[in-house]
PDB file of C-alpha atoms and ligand atoms in Angstrom:
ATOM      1  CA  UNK A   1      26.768 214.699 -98.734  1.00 48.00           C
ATOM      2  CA  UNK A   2      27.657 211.982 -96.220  1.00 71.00           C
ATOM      3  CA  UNK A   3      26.050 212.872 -93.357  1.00 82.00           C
ATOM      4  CA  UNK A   4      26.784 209.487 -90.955  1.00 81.00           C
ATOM      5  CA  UNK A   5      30.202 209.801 -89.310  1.00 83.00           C
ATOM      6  CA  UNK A   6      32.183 206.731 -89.119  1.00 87.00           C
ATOM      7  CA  UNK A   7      32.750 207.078 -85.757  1.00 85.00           C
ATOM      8  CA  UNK A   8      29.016 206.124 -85.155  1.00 84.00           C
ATOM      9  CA  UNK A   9      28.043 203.099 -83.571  1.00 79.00           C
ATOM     10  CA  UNK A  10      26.187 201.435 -86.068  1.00 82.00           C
ATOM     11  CA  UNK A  11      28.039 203.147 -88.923  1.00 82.00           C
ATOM     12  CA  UNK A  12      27.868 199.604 -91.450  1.00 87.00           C
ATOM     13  CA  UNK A  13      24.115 199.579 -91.281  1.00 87.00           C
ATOM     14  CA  UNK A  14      23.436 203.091 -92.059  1.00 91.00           C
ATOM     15  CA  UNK A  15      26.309 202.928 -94.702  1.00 92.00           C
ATOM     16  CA  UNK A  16      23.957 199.849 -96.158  1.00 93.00           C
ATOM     17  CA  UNK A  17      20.851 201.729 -95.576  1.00 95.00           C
ATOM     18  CA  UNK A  18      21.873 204.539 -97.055  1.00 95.00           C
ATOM     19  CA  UNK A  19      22.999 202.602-100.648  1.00 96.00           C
ATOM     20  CA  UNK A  20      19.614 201.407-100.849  1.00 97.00           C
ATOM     21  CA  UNK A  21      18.194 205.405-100.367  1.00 97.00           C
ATOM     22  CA  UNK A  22      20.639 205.892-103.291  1.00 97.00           C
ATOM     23  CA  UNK A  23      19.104 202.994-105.109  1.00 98.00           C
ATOM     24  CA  UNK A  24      15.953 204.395-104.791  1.00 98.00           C
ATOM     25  CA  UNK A  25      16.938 207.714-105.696  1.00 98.00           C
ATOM     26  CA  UNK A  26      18.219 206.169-109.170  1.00 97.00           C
ATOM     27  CA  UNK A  27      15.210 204.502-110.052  1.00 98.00           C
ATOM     28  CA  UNK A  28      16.420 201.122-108.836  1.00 98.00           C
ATOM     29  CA  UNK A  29      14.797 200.114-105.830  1.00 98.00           C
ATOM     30  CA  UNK A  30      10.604 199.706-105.375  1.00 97.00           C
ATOM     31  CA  UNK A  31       8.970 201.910-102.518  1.00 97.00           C
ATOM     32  CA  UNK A  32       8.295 199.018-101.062  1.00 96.00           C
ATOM     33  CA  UNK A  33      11.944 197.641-101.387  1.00 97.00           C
ATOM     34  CA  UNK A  34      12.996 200.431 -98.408  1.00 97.00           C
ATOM     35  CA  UNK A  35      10.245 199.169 -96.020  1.00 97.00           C
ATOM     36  CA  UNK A  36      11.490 195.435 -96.463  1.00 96.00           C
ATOM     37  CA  UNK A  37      14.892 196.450 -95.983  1.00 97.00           C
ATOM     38  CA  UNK A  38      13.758 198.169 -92.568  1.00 97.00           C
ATOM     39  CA  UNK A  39      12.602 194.595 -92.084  1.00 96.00           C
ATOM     40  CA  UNK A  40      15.558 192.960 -93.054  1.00 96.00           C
ATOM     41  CA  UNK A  41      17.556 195.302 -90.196  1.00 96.00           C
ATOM     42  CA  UNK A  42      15.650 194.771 -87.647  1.00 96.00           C
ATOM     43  CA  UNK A  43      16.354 190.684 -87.966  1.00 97.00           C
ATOM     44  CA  UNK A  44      19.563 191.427 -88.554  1.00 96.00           C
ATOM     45  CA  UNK A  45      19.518 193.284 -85.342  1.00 94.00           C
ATOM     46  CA  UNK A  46      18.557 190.198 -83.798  1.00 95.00           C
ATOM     47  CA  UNK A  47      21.140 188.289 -85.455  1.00 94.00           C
ATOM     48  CA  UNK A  48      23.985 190.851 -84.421  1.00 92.00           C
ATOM     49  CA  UNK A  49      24.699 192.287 -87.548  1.00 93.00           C
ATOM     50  CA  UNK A  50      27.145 189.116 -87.777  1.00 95.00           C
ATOM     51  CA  UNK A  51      27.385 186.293 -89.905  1.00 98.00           C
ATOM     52  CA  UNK A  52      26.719 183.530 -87.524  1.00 98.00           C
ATOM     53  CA  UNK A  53      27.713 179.906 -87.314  1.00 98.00           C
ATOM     54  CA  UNK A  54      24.073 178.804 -89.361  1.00 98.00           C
ATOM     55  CA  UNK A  55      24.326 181.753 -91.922  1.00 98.00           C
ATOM     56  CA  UNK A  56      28.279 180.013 -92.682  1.00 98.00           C
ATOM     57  CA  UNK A  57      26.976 175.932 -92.996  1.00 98.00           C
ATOM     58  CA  UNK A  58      24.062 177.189 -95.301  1.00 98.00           C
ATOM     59  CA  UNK A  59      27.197 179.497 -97.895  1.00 98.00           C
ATOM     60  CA  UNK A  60      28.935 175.786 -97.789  1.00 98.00           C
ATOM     61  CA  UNK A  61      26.022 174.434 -98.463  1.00 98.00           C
ATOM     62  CA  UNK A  62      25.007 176.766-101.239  1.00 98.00           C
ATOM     63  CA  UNK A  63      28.580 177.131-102.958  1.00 98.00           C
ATOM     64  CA  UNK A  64      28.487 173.128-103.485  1.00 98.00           C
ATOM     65  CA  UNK A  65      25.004 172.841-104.940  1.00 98.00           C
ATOM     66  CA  UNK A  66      26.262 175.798-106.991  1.00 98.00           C
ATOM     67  CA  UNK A  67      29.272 174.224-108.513  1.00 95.00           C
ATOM     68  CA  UNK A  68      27.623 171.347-109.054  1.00 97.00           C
ATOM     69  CA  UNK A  69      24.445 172.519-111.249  1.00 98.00           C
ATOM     70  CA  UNK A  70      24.022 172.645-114.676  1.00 98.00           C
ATOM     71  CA  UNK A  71      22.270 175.513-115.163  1.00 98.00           C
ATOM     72  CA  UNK A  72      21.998 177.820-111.935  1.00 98.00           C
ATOM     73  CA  UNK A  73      20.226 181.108-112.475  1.00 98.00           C
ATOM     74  CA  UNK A  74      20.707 184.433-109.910  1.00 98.00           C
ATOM     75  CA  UNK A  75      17.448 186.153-109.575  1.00 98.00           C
ATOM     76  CA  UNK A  76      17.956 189.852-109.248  1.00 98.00           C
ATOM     77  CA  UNK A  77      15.122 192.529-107.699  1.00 97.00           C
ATOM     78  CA  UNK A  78      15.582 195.779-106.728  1.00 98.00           C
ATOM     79  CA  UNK A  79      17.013 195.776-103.575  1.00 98.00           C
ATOM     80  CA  UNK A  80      19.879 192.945-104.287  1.00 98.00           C
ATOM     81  CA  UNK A  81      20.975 195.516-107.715  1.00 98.00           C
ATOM     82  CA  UNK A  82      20.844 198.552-105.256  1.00 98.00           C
ATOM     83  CA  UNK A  83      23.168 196.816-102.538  1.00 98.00           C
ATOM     84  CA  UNK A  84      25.242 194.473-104.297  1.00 97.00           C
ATOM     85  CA  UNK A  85      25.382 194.871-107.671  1.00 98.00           C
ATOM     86  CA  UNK A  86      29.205 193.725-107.745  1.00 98.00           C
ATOM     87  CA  UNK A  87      29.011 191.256-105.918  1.00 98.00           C
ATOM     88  CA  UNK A  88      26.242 189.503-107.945  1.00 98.00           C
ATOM     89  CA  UNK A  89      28.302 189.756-111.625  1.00 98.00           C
ATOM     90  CA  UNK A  90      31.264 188.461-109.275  1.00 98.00           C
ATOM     91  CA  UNK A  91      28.832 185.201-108.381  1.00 98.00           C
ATOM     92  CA  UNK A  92      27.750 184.794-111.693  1.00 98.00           C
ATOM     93  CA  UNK A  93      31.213 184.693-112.919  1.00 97.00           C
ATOM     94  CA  UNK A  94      32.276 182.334-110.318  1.00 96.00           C
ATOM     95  CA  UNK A  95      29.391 179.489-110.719  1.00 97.00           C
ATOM     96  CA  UNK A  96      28.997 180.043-114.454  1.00 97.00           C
ATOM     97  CA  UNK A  97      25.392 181.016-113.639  1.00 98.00           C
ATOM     98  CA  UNK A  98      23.185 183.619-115.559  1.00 98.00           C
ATOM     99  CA  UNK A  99      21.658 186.775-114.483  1.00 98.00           C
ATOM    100  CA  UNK A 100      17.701 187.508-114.432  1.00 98.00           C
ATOM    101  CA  UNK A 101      15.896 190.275-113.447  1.00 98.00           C
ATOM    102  CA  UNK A 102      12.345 189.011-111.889  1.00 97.00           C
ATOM    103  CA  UNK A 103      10.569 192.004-109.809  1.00 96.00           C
ATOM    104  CA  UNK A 104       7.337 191.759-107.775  1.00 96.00           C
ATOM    105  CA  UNK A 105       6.299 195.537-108.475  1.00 95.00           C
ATOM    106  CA  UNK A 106       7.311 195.425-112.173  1.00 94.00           C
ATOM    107  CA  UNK A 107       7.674 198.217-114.260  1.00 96.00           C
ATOM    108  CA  UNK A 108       9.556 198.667-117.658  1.00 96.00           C
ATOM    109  CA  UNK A 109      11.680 201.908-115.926  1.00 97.00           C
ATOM    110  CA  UNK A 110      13.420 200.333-113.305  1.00 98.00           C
ATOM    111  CA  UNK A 111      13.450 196.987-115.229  1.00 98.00           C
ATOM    112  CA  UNK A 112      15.608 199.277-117.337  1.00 98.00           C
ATOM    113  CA  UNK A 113      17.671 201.035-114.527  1.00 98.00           C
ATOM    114  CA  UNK A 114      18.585 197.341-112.887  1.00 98.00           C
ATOM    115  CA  UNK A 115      19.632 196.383-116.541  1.00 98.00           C
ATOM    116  CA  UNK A 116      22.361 199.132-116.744  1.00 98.00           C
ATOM    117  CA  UNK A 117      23.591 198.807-113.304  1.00 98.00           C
ATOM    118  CA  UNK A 118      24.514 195.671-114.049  1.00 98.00           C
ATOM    119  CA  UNK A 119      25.589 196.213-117.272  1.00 98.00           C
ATOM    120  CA  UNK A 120      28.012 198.958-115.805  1.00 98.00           C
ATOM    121  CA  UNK A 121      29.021 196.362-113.389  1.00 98.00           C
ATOM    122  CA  UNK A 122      30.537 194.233-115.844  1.00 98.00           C
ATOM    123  CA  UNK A 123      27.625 191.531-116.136  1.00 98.00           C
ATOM    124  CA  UNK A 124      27.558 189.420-119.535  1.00 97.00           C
ATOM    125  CA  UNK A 125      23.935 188.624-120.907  1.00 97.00           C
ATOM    126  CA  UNK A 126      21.007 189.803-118.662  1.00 98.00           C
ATOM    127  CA  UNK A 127      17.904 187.191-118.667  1.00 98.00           C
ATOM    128  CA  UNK A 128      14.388 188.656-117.976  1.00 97.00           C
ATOM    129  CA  UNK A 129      14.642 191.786-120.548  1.00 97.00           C
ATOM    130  CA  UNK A 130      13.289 190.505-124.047  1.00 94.00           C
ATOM    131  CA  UNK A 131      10.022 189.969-123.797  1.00 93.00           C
ATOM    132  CA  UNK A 132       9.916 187.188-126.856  1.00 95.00           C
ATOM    133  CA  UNK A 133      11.887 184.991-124.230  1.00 97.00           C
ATOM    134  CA  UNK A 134       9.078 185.327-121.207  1.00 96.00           C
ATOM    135  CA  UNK A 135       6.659 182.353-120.007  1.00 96.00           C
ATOM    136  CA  UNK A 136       5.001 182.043-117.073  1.00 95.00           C
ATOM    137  CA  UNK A 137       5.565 180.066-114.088  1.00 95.00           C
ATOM    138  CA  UNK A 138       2.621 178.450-113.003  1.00 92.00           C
ATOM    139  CA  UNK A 139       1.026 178.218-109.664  1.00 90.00           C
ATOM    140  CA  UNK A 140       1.894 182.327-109.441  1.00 91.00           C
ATOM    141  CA  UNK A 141      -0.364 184.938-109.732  1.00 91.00           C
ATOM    142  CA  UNK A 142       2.623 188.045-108.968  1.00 92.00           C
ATOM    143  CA  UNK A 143       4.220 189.380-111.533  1.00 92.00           C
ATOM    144  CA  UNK A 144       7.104 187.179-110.676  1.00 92.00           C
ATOM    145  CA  UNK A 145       5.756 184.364-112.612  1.00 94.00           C
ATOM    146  CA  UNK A 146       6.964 186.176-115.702  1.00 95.00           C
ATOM    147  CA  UNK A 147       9.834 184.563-116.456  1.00 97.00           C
ATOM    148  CA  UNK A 148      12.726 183.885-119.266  1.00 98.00           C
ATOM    149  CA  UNK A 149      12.698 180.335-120.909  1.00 97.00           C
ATOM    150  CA  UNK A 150      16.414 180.475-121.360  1.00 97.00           C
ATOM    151  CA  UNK A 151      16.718 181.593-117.275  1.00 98.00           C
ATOM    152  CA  UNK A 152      14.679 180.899-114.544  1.00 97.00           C
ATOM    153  CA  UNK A 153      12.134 178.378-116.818  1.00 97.00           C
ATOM    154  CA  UNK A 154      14.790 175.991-117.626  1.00 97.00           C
ATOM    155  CA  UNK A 155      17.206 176.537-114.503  1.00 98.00           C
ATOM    156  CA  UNK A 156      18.134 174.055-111.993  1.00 98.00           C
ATOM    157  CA  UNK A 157      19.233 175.991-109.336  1.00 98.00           C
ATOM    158  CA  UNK A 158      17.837 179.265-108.041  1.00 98.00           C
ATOM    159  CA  UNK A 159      18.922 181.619-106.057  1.00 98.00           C
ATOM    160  CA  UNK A 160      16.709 184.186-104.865  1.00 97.00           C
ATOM    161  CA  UNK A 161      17.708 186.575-102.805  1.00 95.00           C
ATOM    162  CA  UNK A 162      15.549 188.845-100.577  1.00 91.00           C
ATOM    163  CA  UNK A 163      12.205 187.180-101.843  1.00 85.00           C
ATOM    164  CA  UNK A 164       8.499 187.316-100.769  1.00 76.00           C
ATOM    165  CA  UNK A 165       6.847 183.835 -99.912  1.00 77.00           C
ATOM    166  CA  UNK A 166       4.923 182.929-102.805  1.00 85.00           C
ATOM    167  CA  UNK A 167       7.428 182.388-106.257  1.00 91.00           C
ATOM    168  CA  UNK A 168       9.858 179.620-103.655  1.00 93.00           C
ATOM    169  CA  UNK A 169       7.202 177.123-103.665  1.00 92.00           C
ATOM    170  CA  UNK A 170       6.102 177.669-107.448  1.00 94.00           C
ATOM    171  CA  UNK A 171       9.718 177.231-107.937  1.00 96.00           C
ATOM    172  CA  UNK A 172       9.673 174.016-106.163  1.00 95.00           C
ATOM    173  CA  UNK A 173       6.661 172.996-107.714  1.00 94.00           C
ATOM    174  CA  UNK A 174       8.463 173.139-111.064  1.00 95.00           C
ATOM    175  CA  UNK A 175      10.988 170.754-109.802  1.00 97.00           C
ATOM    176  CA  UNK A 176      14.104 173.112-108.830  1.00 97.00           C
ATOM    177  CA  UNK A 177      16.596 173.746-106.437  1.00 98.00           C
ATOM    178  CA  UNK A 178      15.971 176.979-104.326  1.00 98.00           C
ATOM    179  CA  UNK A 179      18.703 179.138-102.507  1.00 98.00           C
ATOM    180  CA  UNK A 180      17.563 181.866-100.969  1.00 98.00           C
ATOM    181  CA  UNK A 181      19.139 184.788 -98.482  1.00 98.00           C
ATOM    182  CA  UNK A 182      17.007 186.089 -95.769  1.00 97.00           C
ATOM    183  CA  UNK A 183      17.199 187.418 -92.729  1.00 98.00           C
ATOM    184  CA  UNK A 184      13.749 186.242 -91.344  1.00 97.00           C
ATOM    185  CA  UNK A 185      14.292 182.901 -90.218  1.00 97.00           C
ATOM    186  CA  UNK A 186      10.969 182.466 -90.037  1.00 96.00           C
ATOM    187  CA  UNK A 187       9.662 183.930 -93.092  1.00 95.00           C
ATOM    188  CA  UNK A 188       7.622 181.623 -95.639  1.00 94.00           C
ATOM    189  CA  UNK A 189      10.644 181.943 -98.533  1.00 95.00           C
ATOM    190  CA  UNK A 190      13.251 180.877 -95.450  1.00 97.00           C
ATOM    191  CA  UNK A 191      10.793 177.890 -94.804  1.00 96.00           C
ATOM    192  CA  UNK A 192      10.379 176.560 -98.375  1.00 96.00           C
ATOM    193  CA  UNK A 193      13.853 177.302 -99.596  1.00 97.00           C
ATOM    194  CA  UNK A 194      16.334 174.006 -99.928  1.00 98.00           C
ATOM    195  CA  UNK A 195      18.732 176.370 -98.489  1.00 98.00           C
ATOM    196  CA  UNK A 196      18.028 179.396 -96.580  1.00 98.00           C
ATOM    197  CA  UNK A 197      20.885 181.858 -95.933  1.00 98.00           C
ATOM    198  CA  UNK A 198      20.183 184.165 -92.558  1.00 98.00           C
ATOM    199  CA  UNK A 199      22.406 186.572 -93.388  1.00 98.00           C
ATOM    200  CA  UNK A 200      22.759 189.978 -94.800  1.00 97.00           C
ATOM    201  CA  UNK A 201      23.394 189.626 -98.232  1.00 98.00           C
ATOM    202  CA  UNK A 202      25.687 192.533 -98.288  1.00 97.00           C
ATOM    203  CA  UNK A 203      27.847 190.142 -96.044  1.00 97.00           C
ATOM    204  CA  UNK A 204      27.032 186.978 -97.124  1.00 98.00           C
ATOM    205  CA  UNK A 205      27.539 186.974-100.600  1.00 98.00           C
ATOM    206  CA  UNK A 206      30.815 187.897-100.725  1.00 98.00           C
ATOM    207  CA  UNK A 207      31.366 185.133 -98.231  1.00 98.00           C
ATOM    208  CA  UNK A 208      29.324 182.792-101.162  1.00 98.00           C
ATOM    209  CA  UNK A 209      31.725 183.904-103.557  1.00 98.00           C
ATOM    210  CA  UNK A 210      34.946 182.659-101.375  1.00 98.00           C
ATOM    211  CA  UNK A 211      33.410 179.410-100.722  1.00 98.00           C
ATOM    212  CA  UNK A 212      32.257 178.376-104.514  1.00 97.00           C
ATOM    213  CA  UNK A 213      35.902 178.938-104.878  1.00 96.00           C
ATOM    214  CA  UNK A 214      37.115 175.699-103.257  1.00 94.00           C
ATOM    215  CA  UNK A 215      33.293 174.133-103.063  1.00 95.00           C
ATOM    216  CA  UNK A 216      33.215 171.126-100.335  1.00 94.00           C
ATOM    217  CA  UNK A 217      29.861 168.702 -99.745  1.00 96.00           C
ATOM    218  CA  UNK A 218      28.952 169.032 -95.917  1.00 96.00           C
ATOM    219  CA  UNK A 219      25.417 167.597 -94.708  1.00 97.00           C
ATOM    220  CA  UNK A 220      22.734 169.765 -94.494  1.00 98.00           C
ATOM    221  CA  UNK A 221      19.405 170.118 -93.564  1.00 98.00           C
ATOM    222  CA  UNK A 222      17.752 173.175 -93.930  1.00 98.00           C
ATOM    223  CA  UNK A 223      14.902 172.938 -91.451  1.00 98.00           C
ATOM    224  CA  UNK A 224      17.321 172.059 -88.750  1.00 98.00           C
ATOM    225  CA  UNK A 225      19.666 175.054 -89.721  1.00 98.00           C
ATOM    226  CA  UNK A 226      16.718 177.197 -89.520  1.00 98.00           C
ATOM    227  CA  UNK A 227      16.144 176.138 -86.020  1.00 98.00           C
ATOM    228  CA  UNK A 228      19.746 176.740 -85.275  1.00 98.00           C
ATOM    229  CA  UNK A 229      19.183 180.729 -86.551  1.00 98.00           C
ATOM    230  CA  UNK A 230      16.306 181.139 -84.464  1.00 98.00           C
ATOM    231  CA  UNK A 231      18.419 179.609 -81.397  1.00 98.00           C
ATOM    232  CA  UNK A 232      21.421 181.809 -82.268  1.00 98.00           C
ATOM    233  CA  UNK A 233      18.458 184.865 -82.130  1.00 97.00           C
ATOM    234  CA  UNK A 234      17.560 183.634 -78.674  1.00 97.00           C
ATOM    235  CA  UNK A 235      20.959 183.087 -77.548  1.00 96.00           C
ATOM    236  CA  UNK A 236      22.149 186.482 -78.674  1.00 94.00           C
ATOM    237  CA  UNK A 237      18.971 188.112 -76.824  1.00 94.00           C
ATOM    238  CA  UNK A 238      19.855 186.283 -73.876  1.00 94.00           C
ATOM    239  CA  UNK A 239      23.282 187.567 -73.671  1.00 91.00           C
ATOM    240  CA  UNK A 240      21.776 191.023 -74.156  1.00 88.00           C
ATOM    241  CA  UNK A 241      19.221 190.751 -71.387  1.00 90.00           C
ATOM    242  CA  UNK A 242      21.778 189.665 -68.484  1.00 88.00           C
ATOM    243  CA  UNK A 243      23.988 192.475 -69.522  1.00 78.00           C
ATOM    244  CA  UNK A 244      21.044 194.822 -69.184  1.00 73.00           C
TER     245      UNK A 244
HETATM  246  O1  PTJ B   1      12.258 194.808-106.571  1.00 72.70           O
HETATM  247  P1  PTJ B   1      11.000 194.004-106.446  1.00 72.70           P
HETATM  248  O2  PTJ B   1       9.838 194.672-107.111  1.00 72.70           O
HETATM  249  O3  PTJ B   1      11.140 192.604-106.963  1.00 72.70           O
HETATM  250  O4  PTJ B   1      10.625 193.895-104.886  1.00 72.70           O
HETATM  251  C1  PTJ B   1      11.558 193.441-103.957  1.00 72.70           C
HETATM  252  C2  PTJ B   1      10.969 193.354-102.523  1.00 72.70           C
HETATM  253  C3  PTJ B   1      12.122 193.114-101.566  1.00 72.70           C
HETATM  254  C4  PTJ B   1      10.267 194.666-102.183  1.00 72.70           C
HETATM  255  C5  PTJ B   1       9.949 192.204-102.472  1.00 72.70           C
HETATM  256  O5  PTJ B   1      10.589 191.014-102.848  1.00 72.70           O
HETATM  257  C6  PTJ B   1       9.328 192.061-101.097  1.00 72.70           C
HETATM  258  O6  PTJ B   1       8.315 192.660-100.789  1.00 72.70           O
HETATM  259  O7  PTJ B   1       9.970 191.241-100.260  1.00 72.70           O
HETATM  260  P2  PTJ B   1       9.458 190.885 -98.756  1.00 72.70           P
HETATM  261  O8  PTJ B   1       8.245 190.020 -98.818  1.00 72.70           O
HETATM  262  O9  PTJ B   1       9.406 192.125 -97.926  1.00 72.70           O
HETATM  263  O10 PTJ B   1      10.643 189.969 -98.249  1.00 72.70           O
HETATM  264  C7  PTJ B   1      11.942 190.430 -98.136  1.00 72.70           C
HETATM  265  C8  PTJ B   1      12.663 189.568 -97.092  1.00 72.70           C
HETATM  266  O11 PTJ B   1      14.053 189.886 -97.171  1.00 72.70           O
HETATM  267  C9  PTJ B   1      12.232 189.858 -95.640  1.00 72.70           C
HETATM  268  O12 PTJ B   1      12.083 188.627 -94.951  1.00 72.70           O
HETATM  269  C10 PTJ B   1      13.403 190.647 -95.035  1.00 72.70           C
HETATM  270  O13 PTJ B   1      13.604 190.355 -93.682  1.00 72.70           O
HETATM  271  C11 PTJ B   1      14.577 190.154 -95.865  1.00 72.70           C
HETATM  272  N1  PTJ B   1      15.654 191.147 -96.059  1.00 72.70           N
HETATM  273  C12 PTJ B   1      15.541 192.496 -96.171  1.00 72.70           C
HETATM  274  N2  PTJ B   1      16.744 193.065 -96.375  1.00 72.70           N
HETATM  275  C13 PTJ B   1      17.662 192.054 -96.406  1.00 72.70           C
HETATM  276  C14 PTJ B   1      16.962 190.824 -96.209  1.00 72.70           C
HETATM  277  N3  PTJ B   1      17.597 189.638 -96.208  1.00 72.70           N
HETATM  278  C15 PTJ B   1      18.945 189.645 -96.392  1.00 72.70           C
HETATM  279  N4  PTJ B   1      19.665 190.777 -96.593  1.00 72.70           N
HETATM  280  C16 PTJ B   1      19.081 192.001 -96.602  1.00 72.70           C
HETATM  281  N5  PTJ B   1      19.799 193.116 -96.797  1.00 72.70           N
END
């Protein structure tokens, strides 16, 4: 039963928490996967709960290196198949890139659940399930590193979305492009990434979709966009504390 009524305040956010619960509930989402989203909110908190000017120059940003890669690869964990699920197929579909499921707490079961969620989503070939395909990545000692040869080994681009520090810089290391999503600014992925989207995903990559549709080269620099996140965090704190 729905029990948050739509007239409440922050209605959105517990509509979003409450897919993940579900996501859990089906086998989808780590333990672990709820207490980073908790983290994710409470930077998105800080943000607004908006997309703001940064999170928009970095989905330019990442919808022309998109369109122009040969072989881009989505990364999906637990938490991006629990909230957007569509939305990720939809990508895909629109960049031409492939699907891979890469988890940090790895187990065959909800390898298994993410694989038909996407499945029933309308997603084409799934990388990251036959285990004749995997290599690892080096530099990695996660289970991350396990990766497919004909996905994340030989991609160019990859986007990882909601990621923990470690697999951006082995990804770097091996000489490709990273775009990640993430709502801490400051947060060793956000820092390593060559573009670093502080944004919910649940709004953002819809608004990645729109933009890869008519793709258009804008300068970027993702250190300097991270810096303007963390000043739109202290301008939007700012705001808050002279209207307290
Ligand atoms: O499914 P698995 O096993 O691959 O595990 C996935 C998690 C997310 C548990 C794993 O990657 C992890 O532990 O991640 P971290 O290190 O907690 O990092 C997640 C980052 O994503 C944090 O910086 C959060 O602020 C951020 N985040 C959380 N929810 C969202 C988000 N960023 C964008 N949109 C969100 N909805």
């Amino acid at each position: 039963m729905n029990q948050i009524p739509s007239s409440h305040p922050r209605a959105k956010s517990l509509y979003i928490r409450e897919r993940l619960v579900n996501a859990f509930d089906g086998g989808l989402v780590a333990k672990e996967g709820l207490m980073a989203h908790g983290r994710g909110e409470a930077f998105d908190s800080l943000m607004g709960e908006r997309t703001s000017k940064s999170a928009k120059k970095a989905i330019l940003a990442a919808a022309f290196m998109l369109k122009n890669a040969q072989n881009p690869v989505i990364s999906v964990n637990g938490n991006i198949a629990g909230l957007c699920p569509r939305e990720i197929v939809l990508l895909a579909k629109q960049t031409g890139a492939k699907i891979e499921i890469n988890l940090f707490y790895a187990t065959t079961a909800r390898r298994r659940n993410i694989y038909k969620t996407l499945k029933k989503n309308g997603a084409g070939l799934v990388y990251g399930m036959n285990k004749k395909n995997s290599t690892k990545l080096s530099g990695l000692d996660s289970a991350r590193r396990i990766v497919d040869k004909l996905g994340i080994f030989s991609a160019d681009v990859v986007i990882v979305p909601l990621e923990d520090g470690d697999r951006t810089l082995a990804l770097k290391k091996a000489g490709k492009k990273v775009i990640t999503f993430d709502l801490n600014p400051m947060s060793r992925t956000a820092e390593t990434a060559d573009i670093t989207i502080v944004d919910n995903v649940v709004r953002a990559i819809p608004l990645l979709i729109k933009s890869c549709k008519s793709p258009k080269k804008i300068s970027f620099d993702n250190s300097k966009n991270l810096s303007l996140a963390i000043r739109e965090i202290k301008q939007n704190l700012s705001k808050r504390a002279s209207n307290a």
